[in-house]
Amino acid sequence: MVTAAMERSQLLDEQRCDRCGARGAVHAIAPGGRDLVFCAHHGREYAEQLRADGFEVSDLN
Ligand SMILES: [Zn+2]
């Protein structure tokens, strides 16, 4: 049985920050469906701007 926690950890292992390649911590989905991943550092830096641009921003942790 796969738990939600396991799925989340697998997601984190696979997804890397689009800016620096660090482990992903923030997931941003564009209005058109394109998605971006940022590390904790860049997620904090860009979340406000991404939300302003209409992205749906969620924390992977
Ligand atoms: Zn980063």
Coordinates of C-alpha atoms and ligand atoms in Angstrom, one line a residue:
M1 CA 0.0 0.0 0.0
V2 CA 1.4 3.3 -1.0
T3 CA 0.7 6.1 1.4
A4 CA 0.4 9.8 0.5
A5 CA 3.5 10.5 2.5
M6 CA 5.5 8.0 0.3
E7 CA 4.1 9.6 -2.9
R8 CA 5.2 13.0 -1.6
S9 CA 8.7 11.8 -0.8
Q10 CA 9.1 10.3 -4.3
L11 CA 7.9 13.5 -5.8
L12 CA 10.5 15.4 -3.8
D13 CA 13.3 13.0 -4.9
E14 CA 12.4 13.5 -8.6
Q15 CA 11.7 17.2 -8.7
R16 CA 14.5 19.7 -8.6
C17 CA 14.6 23.5 -8.4
D18 CA 14.3 25.1 -11.9
R19 CA 16.7 27.8 -10.8
C20 CA 19.5 26.0 -8.9
G21 CA 18.9 22.2 -9.1
A22 CA 18.4 21.8 -5.3
R23 CA 15.7 19.4 -4.1
G24 CA 12.2 20.7 -4.9
A25 CA 10.1 22.1 -2.1
V26 CA 7.6 24.4 -3.9
H27 CA 5.4 23.4 -6.8
A28 CA 3.9 26.1 -9.1
I29 CA 1.3 25.4 -11.8
A30 CA 0.8 28.0 -14.5
P31 CA -2.7 28.9 -15.6
G32 CA -2.0 27.0 -18.9
G33 CA -0.9 23.9 -17.0
R34 CA 2.9 24.2 -17.2
D35 CA 4.5 23.4 -13.9
L36 CA 7.6 24.7 -12.2
V37 CA 9.5 23.4 -9.2
F38 CA 11.6 25.5 -6.8
C39 CA 13.7 24.7 -3.8
A40 CA 12.6 26.2 -0.4
H41 CA 14.9 29.2 -0.9
H42 CA 13.7 30.1 -4.4
G43 CA 10.1 29.1 -3.6
R44 CA 10.0 31.8 -0.9
E45 CA 11.7 34.2 -3.3
Y46 CA 9.3 33.7 -6.2
A47 CA 6.0 32.6 -4.5
E48 CA 4.5 36.0 -4.2
Q49 CA 5.3 36.9 -7.8
L50 CA 4.1 33.6 -9.1
R51 CA 0.8 34.0 -7.3
A52 CA 0.5 37.5 -8.8
D53 CA 1.0 36.0 -12.2
G54 CA -1.8 33.5 -11.6
F55 CA 0.2 30.4 -10.7
E56 CA -1.2 28.0 -8.2
V57 CA 1.7 27.6 -5.7
S58 CA 1.8 24.7 -3.2
D59 CA 4.3 23.5 -0.7
L60 CA 5.6 20.0 -1.4
N61 CA 6.8 19.4 2.2
Ligands
ZN1 ZN 16.6 27.0 -6.0

